[in-house]
């Protein structure tokens, strides 16, 4: 049985990631493919998201600058973009729904930093919206 | 009953929310220099904004994706980034112009120099965005903006030669002593003011903020199709007032007080007071919309959490962008650059950038992946395509005309 056919460029790239709580969690900036060790066709293993992945797609001087900035912000030792394993992808429609919470993703660091160091200090930052 | 109330409220809010500093300046200046000969552009602009705001609202309602999501998705990372830089810059200029406009309105009421009000206005804009519920914020300033109706009342009380005004509007002639390029340039400014891109950024993001569902599609339609044209009528009332009072006297409104002159002369100080409330509400409301739109556009391009429907701590980057934009906007006005000049540039550059925003909306509104059975009708597509062609011509012509006419001076 053949399922729905997706074209990566048309149906996947640049789409919104939404976590299990309905929170916005970045874009599908790039895809990671892996060639299985035993041979056979490559499989999509992860969504790459955040400035590290975006910078490589932008290319040029701006891309290089953004990549350098992204590498500096990363606390890991590897210079690679943040990954969202394809195993946590629940559904692909006008957005890509994930089956995990945003805080568990490595794409969440910049947001957490901004909250902890800047916006979280303003009075009322934690108040419920409605 | 409750539904009826919410629809009526939405329409009233859309009327008051339609007019901002760009519409006030563009309509008064055009009326003062060209009479009613460019009134048709306001109608073209209103039909255009109705068409695309309805589409953007429908896409956001059905798919949950606001306008800059679509820009990114349809244009790809690179082209969308160019679009983002242009759109953000224009929205930021508009924000600065609105902050200046609020300060000028308060200056007119208090006789205290507007520059002293700028920091206070900027703080209040931020405070409202930070604390006040989205629905309350939108309704309060939209309804208060209805005070601008007093300009139409003044016009009616004056009992002008309606037939003459209508004739001038339907038989456009470039006035003696004005060149054709200048006339077209002001036409483009009017179109830019009516179709400013931030309006659809805000409108579509607002649909997500308020959690619209398919049941709200009718509200979307009525808000747009009734509210915006009535807002356009308010713009035309300002233009007609300037035609009758400023054009014969050779006054070119370089300040908000001159825009208020017709109302003051006909209705006296009370009329002026009501008009100033309208100016204040319209520009303050638009400052909120542009401030939020600065955050919406960047957040939607990068995909990070935005909106007032979550706690501020849960959308930290969005709130940081909004805060910095307001600070920088206030800073720009505090350089003592004339807010009216900032307004003029913001609407003309808007006109040049219109296809960047409206092309992706038209494409996605036809994508069943996003829209299911709510894709555009044939009529909407035909109209949308005609408009897109028109906007392309305008975009190409804007900058050469700006240079040729020395920005209309």
Coordinates of C-alpha atoms in Angstrom, one line a residue:
Chain A
X1 CA 0.0 0.0 0.0
X2 CA 1.4 3.4 -0.9
X3 CA 0.8 6.2 1.6
X4 CA 0.8 10.0 1.0
X5 CA 3.8 11.1 -1.0
X6 CA 5.6 14.2 0.3
X7 CA 8.0 16.4 -1.6
X8 CA 10.6 17.6 0.8
X9 CA 10.9 21.1 -0.7
X10 CA 7.2 21.6 -1.1
X11 CA 5.7 19.9 2.0
X12 CA 8.5 19.8 4.6
X13 CA 11.2 22.5 4.3
X14 CA 10.4 25.8 6.0
X15 CA 7.4 24.5 7.8
X16 CA 6.6 25.3 11.4
X17 CA 7.5 22.8 14.1
X18 CA 4.8 22.5 16.9
X19 CA 5.6 20.6 20.1
X20 CA 3.3 18.2 22.0
X21 CA 1.8 21.1 24.0
X22 CA 1.0 23.1 20.9
X23 CA 3.9 25.5 21.4
X24 CA 5.9 26.8 18.4
X25 CA 9.3 25.2 18.3
X26 CA 11.2 26.5 15.3
X27 CA 11.2 25.7 11.6
X28 CA 12.2 22.8 9.4
X29 CA 15.4 24.6 8.3
X30 CA 17.1 21.5 6.8
X31 CA 16.9 17.7 6.8
X32 CA 19.5 15.1 7.8
X33 CA 19.7 11.9 5.6
X34 CA 21.7 8.8 6.5
X35 CA 23.0 6.0 4.4
X36 CA 22.3 2.8 6.2
X37 CA 25.5 0.9 7.1
X38 CA 24.2 -2.2 5.4
X39 CA 23.6 -0.5 2.1
X40 CA 20.2 0.5 0.7
X41 CA 18.6 3.8 0.0
X42 CA 19.2 6.8 2.4
X43 CA 16.6 7.5 5.0
X44 CA 15.6 10.8 6.6
X45 CA 16.9 10.7 10.2
X46 CA 16.4 14.2 11.6
X47 CA 15.0 17.7 11.1
X48 CA 17.7 20.3 11.5
X49 CA 16.5 23.5 13.0
X50 CA 17.7 26.8 14.3
X51 CA 20.4 29.3 13.2
X52 CA 23.1 26.6 12.7
X53 CA 21.0 24.9 10.0
X54 CA 19.5 28.0 8.6
X55 CA 22.9 29.6 8.1
X56 CA 24.0 26.9 5.8
X57 CA 21.0 27.3 3.6
X58 CA 21.4 31.1 3.4
X59 CA 25.0 30.7 2.3
X60 CA 27.3 33.7 1.5
X61 CA 28.8 36.1 3.9
X62 CA 25.6 36.4 6.0
X63 CA 25.3 32.6 6.3
X64 CA 28.9 32.3 7.4
X65 CA 28.4 35.0 10.0
X66 CA 25.2 33.4 11.3
X67 CA 26.9 30.0 11.5
X68 CA 29.8 31.5 13.4
X69 CA 27.4 33.1 15.8
X70 CA 25.4 29.9 16.2
X71 CA 28.6 27.9 16.9
X72 CA 29.6 30.3 19.6
X73 CA 26.2 30.1 21.3
X74 CA 26.3 26.3 21.4
X75 CA 27.7 24.8 24.5
X76 CA 28.4 21.4 23.0
X77 CA 31.8 20.8 21.4
X78 CA 30.6 19.8 17.9
X79 CA 29.9 22.4 15.3
X80 CA 26.7 21.0 14.0
X81 CA 23.1 22.3 13.8
X82 CA 20.5 21.4 16.4
X83 CA 18.7 18.2 15.6
X84 CA 15.2 17.0 16.1
X85 CA 15.0 13.3 15.6
X86 CA 12.6 12.2 12.9
X87 CA 11.3 9.6 15.3
X88 CA 9.4 12.2 17.2
X89 CA 7.6 13.5 14.2
X90 CA 3.9 12.8 14.7
X91 CA 2.2 14.4 11.8
X92 CA 3.1 16.5 8.7
X93 CA 0.4 19.0 7.5
X94 CA 0.6 22.7 7.2
X95 CA 2.9 22.4 10.2
X96 CA 5.0 19.5 11.6
X97 CA 3.6 18.2 14.8
X98 CA 6.1 16.6 17.3
X99 CA 5.4 14.1 20.0
X100 CA 7.8 15.7 22.6
X101 CA 7.8 18.9 24.6
X102 CA 9.9 21.8 23.4
X103 CA 12.1 21.9 26.5
X104 CA 13.4 18.5 25.6
X105 CA 14.8 19.7 22.2
X106 CA 18.2 21.0 21.7
X107 CA 16.8 23.7 19.5
X108 CA 15.3 25.4 22.6
X109 CA 18.5 26.8 24.0
X110 CA 18.4 30.4 22.7
X111 CA 14.8 30.8 23.8
X112 CA 15.7 29.5 27.3
X113 CA 18.6 31.8 27.4
X114 CA 16.5 34.9 26.5
X115 CA 14.0 33.9 29.2
X116 CA 16.5 33.3 31.9
X117 CA 18.7 36.3 31.3
X118 CA 16.3 39.0 30.0
X119 CA 12.5 38.7 29.6
X120 CA 12.0 36.5 32.7
X121 CA 13.3 39.3 34.9
X122 CA 10.6 41.8 33.9
X123 CA 7.6 42.0 36.3
X124 CA 4.6 40.0 35.2
X125 CA 6.6 37.8 32.7
X126 CA 5.1 34.7 34.3
X127 CA 1.5 35.9 34.5
X128 CA -1.1 33.9 32.6
X129 CA -2.2 35.7 29.4
X130 CA -6.0 35.5 29.8
Chain B
X1 CA -27.2 37.3 20.4
X2 CA -23.7 37.0 21.8
X3 CA -22.5 36.1 18.3
X4 CA -24.2 39.2 16.9
X5 CA -22.6 41.4 19.5
X6 CA -19.2 40.0 18.8
X7 CA -19.7 40.5 15.0
X8 CA -20.9 44.1 15.5
X9 CA -17.9 44.7 17.8
X10 CA -15.5 43.3 15.3
X11 CA -16.9 45.6 12.6
X12 CA -16.7 48.7 14.7
X13 CA -13.2 47.8 15.8
X14 CA -12.2 47.3 12.1
X15 CA -13.6 50.8 11.2
X16 CA -11.6 52.5 13.9
X17 CA -8.6 50.3 13.4
X18 CA -8.4 50.9 9.7
X19 CA -7.2 54.5 10.0
X20 CA -3.7 55.2 11.2
X21 CA -1.1 58.0 10.9
X22 CA -0.4 57.0 7.3
X23 CA -4.0 57.4 6.2
X24 CA -4.4 60.6 8.1
X25 CA -1.3 62.2 6.6
X26 CA -1.8 60.8 3.1
X27 CA -5.5 61.8 2.8
X28 CA -5.1 65.3 4.2
X29 CA -2.0 66.1 2.1
X30 CA -3.6 64.7 -1.1
X31 CA -6.9 66.6 -0.4
X32 CA -5.0 69.8 0.2
X33 CA -2.9 69.6 -3.0
X34 CA -5.1 67.6 -5.5
X35 CA -8.6 68.0 -4.2
X36 CA -10.7 64.9 -4.7
X37 CA -8.9 63.9 -7.9
X38 CA -7.2 60.9 -6.2
X39 CA -10.2 59.7 -4.2
X40 CA -10.4 56.7 -6.5
X41 CA -7.1 55.5 -5.3
X42 CA -8.6 55.1 -1.8
X43 CA -11.3 52.9 -3.2
X44 CA -8.8 50.8 -5.1
X45 CA -6.8 50.5 -1.9
X46 CA -9.7 49.6 0.2
X47 CA -10.9 46.9 -2.2
X48 CA -7.3 45.6 -2.3
X49 CA -6.9 45.4 1.5
X50 CA -10.3 43.8 1.8
X51 CA -9.4 41.1 -0.7
X52 CA -6.0 40.2 0.8
X53 CA -6.9 40.7 4.5
X54 CA -9.9 38.3 4.0
X55 CA -7.5 35.8 2.4
X56 CA -4.9 36.1 5.1
X57 CA -7.6 35.9 7.8
X58 CA -9.0 32.8 6.2
X59 CA -5.6 31.1 5.8
X60 CA -4.8 31.9 9.5
X61 CA -8.2 30.6 10.7
X62 CA -8.2 27.4 8.8
X63 CA -4.5 26.4 9.0
X64 CA -3.3 28.4 12.1
X65 CA -0.5 29.8 10.0
X66 CA -0.1 33.6 9.9
X67 CA 1.3 35.7 7.0
X68 CA 5.0 35.5 7.6
X69 CA 4.8 31.7 8.0
X70 CA 3.4 31.7 4.5
X71 CA 6.1 34.1 3.2
X72 CA 8.8 31.7 4.6
X73 CA 7.1 28.6 3.4
X74 CA 6.5 29.8 -0.2
X75 CA 9.5 31.9 -0.9
X76 CA 12.1 29.7 0.9
X77 CA 14.7 30.7 3.5
X78 CA 16.8 33.1 1.3
X79 CA 14.2 35.2 -0.5
X80 CA 12.0 35.3 2.5
X81 CA 14.9 36.7 4.5
X82 CA 15.2 39.6 2.0
X83 CA 11.4 40.0 2.3
X84 CA 11.7 40.0 6.1
X85 CA 14.4 42.7 6.2
X86 CA 12.3 44.9 3.9
X87 CA 9.0 44.3 5.7
X88 CA 10.5 44.7 9.1
X89 CA 12.2 47.9 8.2
X90 CA 8.9 49.4 6.8
X91 CA 6.9 48.2 9.8
X92 CA 9.5 49.6 12.1
X93 CA 9.3 53.0 10.3
X94 CA 5.5 52.9 10.6
X95 CA 5.8 52.1 14.3
X96 CA 8.1 55.2 14.8
X97 CA 5.6 57.3 12.8
X98 CA 2.7 56.1 15.0
X99 CA 4.6 56.9 18.2
X100 CA 5.3 60.3 16.8
X101 CA 1.6 60.7 15.8
X102 CA 0.4 59.8 19.3
X103 CA 2.8 62.4 20.7
X104 CA 1.7 65.0 18.2
X105 CA -2.0 64.4 19.1
X106 CA -1.2 64.8 22.8
X107 CA 0.8 68.0 22.0
X108 CA -2.3 69.4 20.3
X109 CA -4.3 68.7 23.4
X110 CA -1.8 69.9 26.0
X111 CA 0.5 72.4 24.2
X112 CA 3.5 70.5 25.6
X113 CA 6.1 69.8 23.0
X114 CA 5.6 66.3 21.5
X115 CA 9.2 65.3 22.1
X116 CA 8.5 65.2 25.8
X117 CA 5.6 62.9 25.3
X118 CA 7.6 60.4 23.1
X119 CA 9.2 58.4 26.0
X120 CA 5.9 58.3 27.9
X121 CA 4.0 57.1 24.8
X122 CA 6.7 54.5 24.0
X123 CA 6.5 53.2 27.6
X124 CA 2.7 53.0 27.5
X125 CA 2.7 51.2 24.1
X126 CA 5.0 48.6 25.6
X127 CA 3.0 48.3 28.8
X128 CA -0.2 47.7 27.0
X129 CA 1.4 45.0 24.8
X130 CA 3.0 43.5 27.9
X131 CA 0.0 43.4 30.1
X132 CA -3.4 44.0 28.4
X133 CA -5.4 41.1 27.0
X134 CA -5.3 40.9 23.2
X135 CA -9.1 41.2 22.7
X136 CA -9.5 44.1 25.2
X137 CA -6.6 45.9 23.6
X138 CA -7.9 45.6 20.1
X139 CA -11.5 46.5 21.0
X140 CA -10.7 49.5 23.3
X141 CA -8.6 51.3 20.8
X142 CA -10.7 50.4 17.8
X143 CA -13.8 51.7 19.4
X144 CA -12.2 54.8 20.7
X145 CA -10.8 55.4 17.1
X146 CA -14.4 55.8 16.0
X147 CA -14.2 59.3 17.4
X148 CA -12.7 60.1 14.0
X149 CA -16.3 60.0 12.7
X150 CA -16.5 63.6 14.0
X151 CA -14.5 64.6 10.9
X152 CA -17.3 63.2 8.7
X153 CA -19.9 64.9 11.0
X154 CA -18.1 68.2 10.5
X155 CA -18.2 67.7 6.7
X156 CA -21.9 66.9 6.8
X157 CA -22.7 69.9 9.0
X158 CA -20.9 72.2 6.6
X159 CA -23.3 71.0 3.9
X160 CA -20.7 71.1 1.1
X161 CA -21.6 70.8 -2.6
X162 CA -21.8 67.0 -2.6
X163 CA -22.4 66.9 -6.3
X164 CA -19.2 69.0 -6.9
X165 CA -17.1 66.7 -4.7
X166 CA -18.4 63.6 -6.3
X167 CA -17.9 65.1 -9.8
X168 CA -14.3 66.0 -8.8
X169 CA -13.8 62.4 -7.6
X170 CA -15.3 60.7 -10.6
X171 CA -13.7 63.0 -13.2
X172 CA -10.1 63.1 -11.9
X173 CA -8.0 66.0 -13.4
X174 CA -4.5 66.9 -12.4
X175 CA -4.8 70.4 -10.9
X176 CA -3.1 73.4 -12.6
X177 CA 0.5 73.8 -11.6
X178 CA 1.0 70.2 -10.5
X179 CA 2.9 67.7 -12.7
X180 CA 1.6 64.3 -13.6
X181 CA 4.5 62.5 -11.9
X182 CA 3.7 64.2 -8.6
X183 CA 0.1 63.4 -8.9
X184 CA 0.9 59.7 -9.5
X185 CA 3.4 59.8 -6.7
X186 CA 0.7 60.9 -4.2
X187 CA -1.6 58.3 -5.6
X188 CA 1.0 55.6 -4.8
X189 CA 1.4 57.1 -1.3
X190 CA -2.4 56.8 -0.8
X191 CA -2.3 53.2 -2.0
X192 CA 0.6 52.4 0.3
X193 CA -1.3 53.9 3.2
X194 CA -4.5 51.9 2.6
X195 CA -2.7 48.6 2.0
X196 CA 0.2 48.8 4.5
X197 CA 1.7 45.3 4.9
X198 CA 1.5 45.4 8.7
X199 CA -2.3 45.4 8.5
X200 CA -2.2 41.8 7.2
X201 CA 0.6 40.7 9.5
X202 CA -1.5 41.9 12.4
X203 CA -4.9 40.8 11.1
X204 CA -3.7 37.2 10.4
X205 CA -1.7 36.9 13.6
X206 CA -4.7 38.3 15.5
X207 CA -6.8 35.5 14.1
X208 CA -4.4 33.1 15.7
X209 CA -4.2 35.1 18.9
X210 CA -7.9 35.0 19.3
X211 CA -8.1 31.3 18.5
X212 CA -10.4 31.7 15.5
X213 CA -12.0 28.5 14.2
X214 CA -13.9 27.8 11.0
X215 CA -17.0 29.1 12.7
X216 CA -15.3 32.5 12.8
X217 CA -14.8 32.7 9.1
X218 CA -18.1 34.6 8.8
X219 CA -16.8 37.1 11.4
X220 CA -13.6 37.4 9.4
X221 CA -15.5 38.2 6.2
X222 CA -17.9 40.7 7.9
X223 CA -15.1 42.5 9.7
X224 CA -13.2 43.0 6.5
X225 CA -16.0 43.6 4.0
X226 CA -17.9 46.0 6.2
X227 CA -15.4 47.5 8.6
X228 CA -12.6 48.4 6.2
X229 CA -14.8 50.2 3.6
X230 CA -16.3 52.3 6.4
X231 CA -12.8 53.0 7.6
X232 CA -12.0 54.0 4.0
X233 CA -15.0 56.4 4.1
X234 CA -13.4 58.1 7.2
X235 CA -10.2 58.5 5.2
X236 CA -12.2 60.1 2.4
X237 CA -13.9 62.5 4.9
X238 CA -10.4 63.7 5.9
X239 CA -9.6 64.1 2.3
X240 CA -12.8 66.1 1.5
X241 CA -12.2 68.3 4.6
X242 CA -8.8 69.2 3.3
X243 CA -10.2 69.7 -0.2
X244 CA -12.7 72.2 1.1
X245 CA -10.6 74.1 3.7
X246 CA -7.0 73.7 2.9
X247 CA -6.8 73.6 -0.9
X248 CA -8.5 77.0 -1.4
X249 CA -6.2 78.6 1.2
X250 CA -3.1 77.0 -0.3
X251 CA -2.3 75.3 3.0
X252 CA -0.2 72.1 2.8
X253 CA -0.7 70.2 6.0
X254 CA 2.8 69.7 7.5
X255 CA 1.4 69.2 10.9
X256 CA -1.5 67.3 12.5
X257 CA -3.1 70.6 13.6
X258 CA -3.8 71.6 10.0
X259 CA -5.6 68.3 9.4
X260 CA -7.8 69.1 12.4
X261 CA -8.5 72.6 11.1
X262 CA -11.8 71.8 9.1
X263 CA -13.3 70.1 12.2
X264 CA -12.3 73.0 14.4
X265 CA -13.8 75.6 12.2
X266 CA -17.1 73.8 11.8
X267 CA -17.7 72.2 15.2
X268 CA -15.5 74.4 17.4
X269 CA -13.4 73.3 20.4
X270 CA -15.6 70.4 21.4
X271 CA -15.4 68.9 17.9
X272 CA -11.6 69.4 18.0
X273 CA -11.5 67.6 21.3
X274 CA -13.4 64.6 20.0
X275 CA -11.2 64.5 16.8
X276 CA -8.0 64.6 19.0
X277 CA -9.3 61.6 20.9
X278 CA -9.8 59.9 17.6
X279 CA -6.3 60.8 16.4
X280 CA -4.9 59.5 19.7
X281 CA -6.8 56.2 19.6
X282 CA -6.1 55.6 15.9
X283 CA -2.4 56.2 16.2
X284 CA -2.0 54.5 19.6
X285 CA -3.9 51.5 18.3
X286 CA -1.7 51.4 15.2
X287 CA 1.4 51.7 17.4
X288 CA 0.3 48.6 19.2
X289 CA -0.4 46.8 15.9
X290 CA 3.0 47.7 14.3
X291 CA 4.9 47.0 17.5
X292 CA 3.4 43.5 17.7
X293 CA 3.9 43.1 13.9
X294 CA 7.6 43.7 14.3
X295 CA 7.7 40.7 16.6
X296 CA 5.2 38.6 14.6
X297 CA 7.2 38.9 11.3
X298 CA 10.6 37.9 12.8
X299 CA 9.2 35.2 15.1
X300 CA 7.2 33.7 12.2
X301 CA 10.2 33.7 9.9
X302 CA 12.4 31.8 12.4
X303 CA 9.5 29.7 13.8
X304 CA 9.9 30.7 17.5
X305 CA 7.0 31.2 19.9
X306 CA 5.1 34.4 19.5
X307 CA 1.9 36.0 20.6
X308 CA 0.0 37.2 23.6
X309 CA -1.9 34.0 23.9
X310 CA 1.0 32.5 26.0
X311 CA 2.7 33.9 29.1
X312 CA 5.4 36.5 28.1
X313 CA 8.0 34.2 29.7
X314 CA 7.0 31.5 27.1
X315 CA 7.6 33.8 24.2
X316 CA 10.7 35.6 25.4
X317 CA 12.3 36.3 22.0
X318 CA 9.1 37.7 20.6
X319 CA 8.7 40.1 23.6
X320 CA 12.4 41.1 23.4
X321 CA 12.0 42.1 19.7
X322 CA 8.8 44.1 20.4
X323 CA 10.5 45.9 23.3
X324 CA 13.6 46.7 21.3
X325 CA 11.6 47.8 18.3
X326 CA 9.6 50.2 20.5
X327 CA 12.7 51.6 22.1
X328 CA 14.4 52.1 18.7
X329 CA 11.2 53.6 17.3
X330 CA 11.0 56.1 20.1
X331 CA 14.8 56.8 19.6
X332 CA 14.2 57.6 15.9
X333 CA 11.4 60.1 16.7
X334 CA 13.6 61.7 19.5
X335 CA 16.3 62.5 16.9
X336 CA 13.7 65.3 16.1
X337 CA 13.1 64.0 12.6
X338 CA 9.7 65.2 11.5
X339 CA 7.1 62.4 12.3
X340 CA 5.1 63.5 9.2
X341 CA 8.2 62.9 7.1
X342 CA 8.7 59.4 8.6
X343 CA 5.1 58.7 7.9
X344 CA 5.5 59.8 4.2
X345 CA 8.5 57.5 3.7
X346 CA 6.8 54.6 5.5
X347 CA 3.8 54.6 3.2
X348 CA 5.7 55.1 0.0
X349 CA 8.1 52.3 0.9
X350 CA 5.1 50.2 1.8
X351 CA 3.7 50.7 -1.7
X352 CA 7.0 49.5 -3.2
X353 CA 7.0 46.4 -1.0
X354 CA 3.4 45.3 -1.4
X355 CA 3.9 42.4 -3.8
X356 CA 6.4 40.8 -1.3
X357 CA 3.6 40.3 1.2
X358 CA 0.6 39.7 -1.0
X359 CA 2.0 37.2 -3.5
X360 CA 2.6 34.4 -0.9
X361 CA -0.9 35.0 0.5
X362 CA -2.5 34.5 -2.9
X363 CA -0.6 31.3 -3.5
X364 CA -1.3 29.7 -0.2
X365 CA -5.0 30.7 -0.2
X366 CA -5.2 28.3 -3.2
X367 CA -3.3 25.4 -1.5
X368 CA -5.6 22.6 -0.4
X369 CA -2.8 21.4 1.8
X370 CA -3.4 24.4 4.0
X371 CA -7.0 25.3 3.1
X372 CA -8.9 22.0 2.6
X373 CA -12.2 23.1 0.9
X374 CA -11.7 26.7 1.9
X375 CA -9.5 27.6 -1.1
X376 CA -10.1 30.8 -3.0
X377 CA -13.1 31.1 -5.3
X378 CA -12.5 31.8 -9.0
X379 CA -13.7 35.4 -8.6
X380 CA -11.3 36.0 -5.7
X381 CA -8.4 34.5 -7.7
X382 CA -9.2 36.7 -10.7
X383 CA -9.4 39.8 -8.6
X384 CA -6.3 38.8 -6.6
X385 CA -4.3 38.3 -9.8
X386 CA -5.4 41.6 -11.2
X387 CA -4.3 43.3 -8.0
X388 CA -1.0 41.5 -7.9
X389 CA -0.2 42.8 -11.4
X390 CA -1.2 46.3 -10.3
X391 CA 0.9 46.1 -7.2
X392 CA 3.9 44.9 -9.3
X393 CA 3.5 48.0 -11.6
X394 CA 3.3 50.2 -8.5
X395 CA 6.3 48.6 -6.9
X396 CA 8.4 49.1 -10.0
X397 CA 7.2 52.7 -10.5
X398 CA 7.5 53.9 -6.9
X399 CA 11.3 54.5 -6.5
X400 CA 11.8 56.2 -9.9
X401 CA 8.8 58.4 -9.2
X402 CA 10.1 59.2 -5.8
X403 CA 13.5 60.3 -7.2
X404 CA 11.8 62.2 -10.2
X405 CA 9.5 64.2 -8.0
X406 CA 11.9 64.6 -5.1
X407 CA 9.4 62.7 -2.9
X408 CA 6.5 64.8 -4.0
X409 CA 7.9 68.2 -3.0

